[in-house]
Amino acid sequence: MIGRIASPRSAPATIASVVIRHENTRVLVALNQAADQEPALRELFNELTDRFIEQLRAMLEKFSMKPDQATVDLVHALFVGLSVIDLATSRDRGEARAKAVMKKAFDLLATD
């Protein structure tokens, strides 16, 4: 996903298109639950998460946005939260809603 984001303007739509892919969210939520019970799996899950966070940080740097830990955590939390909410609720216009949230976040980050 990160590799397909060419600009801050394209980020919200690209992220939203992944948020609504419930098969991805189901796998990650299941891995998260299993990692809670199995220390070896937790280590692997943390490696996966760390790599994703590194990619988010690189994306923010590429767009000259402040890539501090709080900003990276904010984007990560929004992505995960929107994915889980969309999976759990299957609300109408889930992709449009996720895109609007991410656009708001990137707009705020661009002015920071």
mmCIF file of C-alpha atoms in Angstrom, residues 62-101:
data_model
loop_
_atom_site.group_PDB
_atom_site.id
_atom_site.type_symbol
_atom_site.label_atom_id
_atom_site.label_comp_id
_atom_site.label_asym_id
_atom_site.label_seq_id
_atom_site.Cartn_x
_atom_site.Cartn_y
_atom_site.Cartn_z
ATOM 1 C CA LYS A 62 9.025 11.645 1.729
ATOM 2 C CA PHE A 63 6.149 14.124 1.980
ATOM 3 C CA SER A 64 8.107 16.418 4.329
ATOM 4 C CA MET A 65 5.659 15.749 7.139
ATOM 5 C CA LYS A 66 6.930 15.518 10.687
ATOM 6 C CA PRO A 67 7.852 11.830 11.070
ATOM 7 C CA ASP A 68 8.090 11.883 14.866
ATOM 8 C CA GLN A 69 6.777 8.934 16.862
ATOM 9 C CA ALA A 70 3.480 10.615 17.763
ATOM 10 C CA THR A 71 2.685 11.410 14.121
ATOM 11 C CA VAL A 72 3.571 7.903 12.958
ATOM 12 C CA ASP A 73 1.496 6.420 15.782
ATOM 13 C CA LEU A 74 -1.431 8.669 14.849
ATOM 14 C CA VAL A 75 -1.458 7.539 11.209
ATOM 15 C CA HIS A 76 -0.998 3.910 12.257
ATOM 16 C CA ALA A 77 -3.810 4.124 14.825
ATOM 17 C CA LEU A 78 -6.161 5.720 12.314
ATOM 18 C CA PHE A 79 -5.412 3.012 9.755
ATOM 19 C CA VAL A 80 -5.931 0.167 12.236
ATOM 20 C CA GLY A 81 -8.950 1.760 13.874
ATOM 21 C CA LEU A 82 -10.701 2.516 10.601
ATOM 22 C CA SER A 83 -10.007 -1.025 9.384
ATOM 23 C CA VAL A 84 -11.433 -2.648 12.501
ATOM 24 C CA ILE A 85 -14.441 -0.330 12.626
ATOM 25 C CA ASP A 86 -15.254 -0.988 8.975
ATOM 26 C CA LEU A 87 -14.931 -4.740 9.486
ATOM 27 C CA ALA A 88 -17.096 -4.693 12.597
ATOM 28 C CA THR A 89 -19.829 -2.417 11.264
ATOM 29 C CA SER A 90 -19.799 -2.723 7.466
ATOM 30 C CA ARG A 91 -21.347 0.730 7.384
ATOM 31 C CA ASP A 92 -22.516 2.245 4.146
ATOM 32 C CA ARG A 93 -19.888 4.288 2.388
ATOM 33 C CA GLY A 94 -17.073 2.838 4.493
ATOM 34 C CA GLU A 95 -14.434 3.669 1.926
ATOM 35 C CA ALA A 96 -15.655 7.261 1.567
ATOM 36 C CA ARG A 97 -15.731 7.670 5.331
ATOM 37 C CA ALA A 98 -12.203 6.283 5.730
ATOM 38 C CA LYS A 99 -10.980 8.524 2.915
ATOM 39 C CA ALA A 100 -12.523 11.593 4.584
ATOM 40 C CA VAL A 101 -10.873 10.776 7.927
#
